[in-house]
Amino acid sequence: MIEAVIWISAACSPRRQFEAFERYEREKGIPVGVIRKINSTNHENNAWAMFERSDIDFAGFDAAYAAEALALGYQIRAATSSRCWPVTSGPR
C-alpha cells in the first residue's frame, strides 16, 4: 500500500522541504527526522540521488526508497507529498 508520494521541485527551499517532511512524519506517527535520515544515508547512491540523476525512473525510485525506509523499520513509499512541491513530472 502506498502511503505517500514525494514530488520534488527546485523552486522549494530546503527549509520548506524539511518542514514538509516533519509535518508528514508527525501526521503518520513516524519519528521526526526519519525521512531526512533516509535521504542523507549513502547520499551519493541512494534512491533520491539516483532519481535526481535520472538513473532510475519514478517506479524505480519508489521501490528503492521503500526498501531504504524498510531497512530502518518504516513503511514509506517515495517519502511524502506536500503542497510545497507542485511538480508532477519525473526525472529530467
PDB file of C-alpha atoms in Angstrom:
ATOM      1  CA  MET A   1       0.000   0.000   0.000  1.00  0.00           C
ATOM      2  CA  ILE A   2       1.374   3.399  -0.973  1.00  0.00           C
ATOM      3  CA  GLU A   3       1.135   5.860   1.908  1.00  0.00           C
ATOM      4  CA  ALA A   4       2.631   8.891   0.208  1.00  0.00           C
ATOM      5  CA  VAL A   5       4.412  10.147  -2.844  1.00  0.00           C
ATOM      6  CA  ILE A   6       7.103  12.782  -2.926  1.00  0.00           C
ATOM      7  CA  TRP A   7       7.292  15.375  -5.657  1.00  0.00           C
ATOM      8  CA  ILE A   8      10.498  17.364  -5.873  1.00  0.00           C
ATOM      9  CA  SER A   9      10.769  20.940  -7.085  1.00  0.00           C
ATOM     10  CA  ALA A  10      13.877  23.058  -7.304  1.00  0.00           C
ATOM     11  CA  ALA A  11      11.637  26.026  -6.510  1.00  0.00           C
ATOM     12  CA  CYS A  12      11.076  24.727  -2.990  1.00  0.00           C
ATOM     13  CA  SER A  13      13.626  25.779  -0.402  1.00  0.00           C
ATOM     14  CA  PRO A  14      15.341  23.062   1.663  1.00  0.00           C
ATOM     15  CA  ARG A  15      13.869  24.568   4.827  1.00  0.00           C
ATOM     16  CA  ARG A  16      10.338  24.192   3.468  1.00  0.00           C
ATOM     17  CA  GLN A  17      11.145  20.634   2.351  1.00  0.00           C
ATOM     18  CA  PHE A  18      12.353  19.746   5.845  1.00  0.00           C
ATOM     19  CA  GLU A  19       9.249  21.312   7.382  1.00  0.00           C
ATOM     20  CA  ALA A  20       7.091  19.274   4.987  1.00  0.00           C
ATOM     21  CA  PHE A  21       8.952  16.074   5.912  1.00  0.00           C
ATOM     22  CA  GLU A  22       8.482  16.791   9.618  1.00  0.00           C
ATOM     23  CA  ARG A  23       4.793  17.583   9.173  1.00  0.00           C
ATOM     24  CA  TYR A  24       4.275  14.298   7.308  1.00  0.00           C
ATOM     25  CA  GLU A  25       6.215  12.339   9.946  1.00  0.00           C
ATOM     26  CA  ARG A  26       4.090  13.808  12.738  1.00  0.00           C
ATOM     27  CA  GLU A  27       0.863  13.089  10.831  1.00  0.00           C
ATOM     28  CA  LYS A  28       1.893   9.460  10.224  1.00  0.00           C
ATOM     29  CA  GLY A  29       3.384   8.840  13.676  1.00  0.00           C
ATOM     30  CA  ILE A  30       6.891   8.438  12.283  1.00  0.00           C
ATOM     31  CA  PRO A  31       9.710   9.818  14.438  1.00  0.00           C
ATOM     32  CA  VAL A  32      10.742  13.251  13.189  1.00  0.00           C
ATOM     33  CA  GLY A  33      13.972  13.016  11.238  1.00  0.00           C
ATOM     34  CA  VAL A  34      13.479   9.566   9.693  1.00  0.00           C
ATOM     35  CA  ILE A  35      12.912  10.907   6.174  1.00  0.00           C
ATOM     36  CA  ARG A  36      15.958  13.171   6.391  1.00  0.00           C
ATOM     37  CA  LYS A  37      17.987  10.196   7.633  1.00  0.00           C
ATOM     38  CA  ILE A  38      16.855   8.068   4.686  1.00  0.00           C
ATOM     39  CA  ASN A  39      17.677  10.894   2.283  1.00  0.00           C
ATOM     40  CA  SER A  40      21.141  11.504   3.761  1.00  0.00           C
ATOM     41  CA  THR A  41      22.255   7.878   4.145  1.00  0.00           C
ATOM     42  CA  ASN A  42      24.520   6.891   1.241  1.00  0.00           C
ATOM     43  CA  HIS A  43      23.710  10.317  -0.185  1.00  0.00           C
ATOM     44  CA  GLU A  44      25.544   9.818  -3.477  1.00  0.00           C
ATOM     45  CA  ASN A  45      23.959   6.490  -4.411  1.00  0.00           C
ATOM     46  CA  ASN A  46      20.655   6.246  -2.567  1.00  0.00           C
ATOM     47  CA  ALA A  47      17.245   6.247  -4.264  1.00  0.00           C
ATOM     48  CA  TRP A  48      16.931  10.021  -4.051  1.00  0.00           C
ATOM     49  CA  ALA A  49      20.346  10.595  -5.662  1.00  0.00           C
ATOM     50  CA  MET A  50      19.701   8.051  -8.420  1.00  0.00           C
ATOM     51  CA  PHE A  51      16.334   9.635  -9.187  1.00  0.00           C
ATOM     52  CA  GLU A  52      17.795  13.142  -9.291  1.00  0.00           C
ATOM     53  CA  ARG A  53      20.457  11.935 -11.755  1.00  0.00           C
ATOM     54  CA  SER A  54      17.771  10.190 -13.855  1.00  0.00           C
ATOM     55  CA  ASP A  55      19.465   6.853 -13.247  1.00  0.00           C
ATOM     56  CA  ILE A  56      16.065   5.407 -12.324  1.00  0.00           C
ATOM     57  CA  ASP A  57      12.505   6.295 -13.227  1.00  0.00           C
ATOM     58  CA  PHE A  58       9.812   7.077 -10.669  1.00  0.00           C
ATOM     59  CA  ALA A  59       8.800   3.423 -10.287  1.00  0.00           C
ATOM     60  CA  GLY A  60      12.426   2.530  -9.569  1.00  0.00           C
ATOM     61  CA  PHE A  61      12.700   5.436  -7.142  1.00  0.00           C
ATOM     62  CA  ASP A  62       9.541   4.359  -5.358  1.00  0.00           C
ATOM     63  CA  ALA A  63      10.777   0.777  -4.966  1.00  0.00           C
ATOM     64  CA  ALA A  64      14.310   1.754  -3.939  1.00  0.00           C
ATOM     65  CA  TYR A  65      13.075   4.368  -1.456  1.00  0.00           C
ATOM     66  CA  ALA A  66      10.641   1.894   0.088  1.00  0.00           C
ATOM     67  CA  ALA A  67      13.497  -0.595   0.544  1.00  0.00           C
ATOM     68  CA  GLU A  68      15.684   2.061   2.191  1.00  0.00           C
ATOM     69  CA  ALA A  69      12.860   3.020   4.554  1.00  0.00           C
ATOM     70  CA  LEU A  70      12.115  -0.628   5.359  1.00  0.00           C
ATOM     71  CA  ALA A  71      15.784  -1.187   6.229  1.00  0.00           C
ATOM     72  CA  LEU A  72      15.227   1.370   9.001  1.00  0.00           C
ATOM     73  CA  GLY A  73      11.955  -0.260  10.041  1.00  0.00           C
ATOM     74  CA  TYR A  74       9.463   2.073   8.337  1.00  0.00           C
ATOM     75  CA  GLN A  75       6.993   1.693   5.512  1.00  0.00           C
ATOM     76  CA  ILE A  76       7.332   4.869   3.476  1.00  0.00           C
ATOM     77  CA  ARG A  77       6.737   4.844  -0.262  1.00  0.00           C
ATOM     78  CA  ALA A  78       8.735   7.539  -2.034  1.00  0.00           C
ATOM     79  CA  ALA A  79       8.594   9.650   1.150  1.00  0.00           C
ATOM     80  CA  THR A  80       5.902  12.301   1.367  1.00  0.00           C
ATOM     81  CA  SER A  81       3.565  14.509  -0.588  1.00  0.00           C
ATOM     82  CA  SER A  82       3.454  18.195   0.193  1.00  0.00           C
ATOM     83  CA  ARG A  83       1.759  21.336  -1.043  1.00  0.00           C
ATOM     84  CA  CYS A  84       5.330  22.675  -1.192  1.00  0.00           C
ATOM     85  CA  TRP A  85       6.114  20.535  -4.263  1.00  0.00           C
ATOM     86  CA  PRO A  86       3.825  21.338  -7.171  1.00  0.00           C
ATOM     87  CA  VAL A  87       5.873  19.450  -9.767  1.00  0.00           C
ATOM     88  CA  THR A  88       4.311  16.259 -11.092  1.00  0.00           C
ATOM     89  CA  SER A  89       6.975  15.141 -13.554  1.00  0.00           C
ATOM     90  CA  GLY A  90       9.654  12.504 -13.107  1.00  0.00           C
ATOM     91  CA  PRO A  91      13.361  12.712 -13.767  1.00  0.00           C
ATOM     92  CA  ARG A  92      14.744  15.112 -16.348  1.00  0.00           C
TER      93      ARG A  92
END
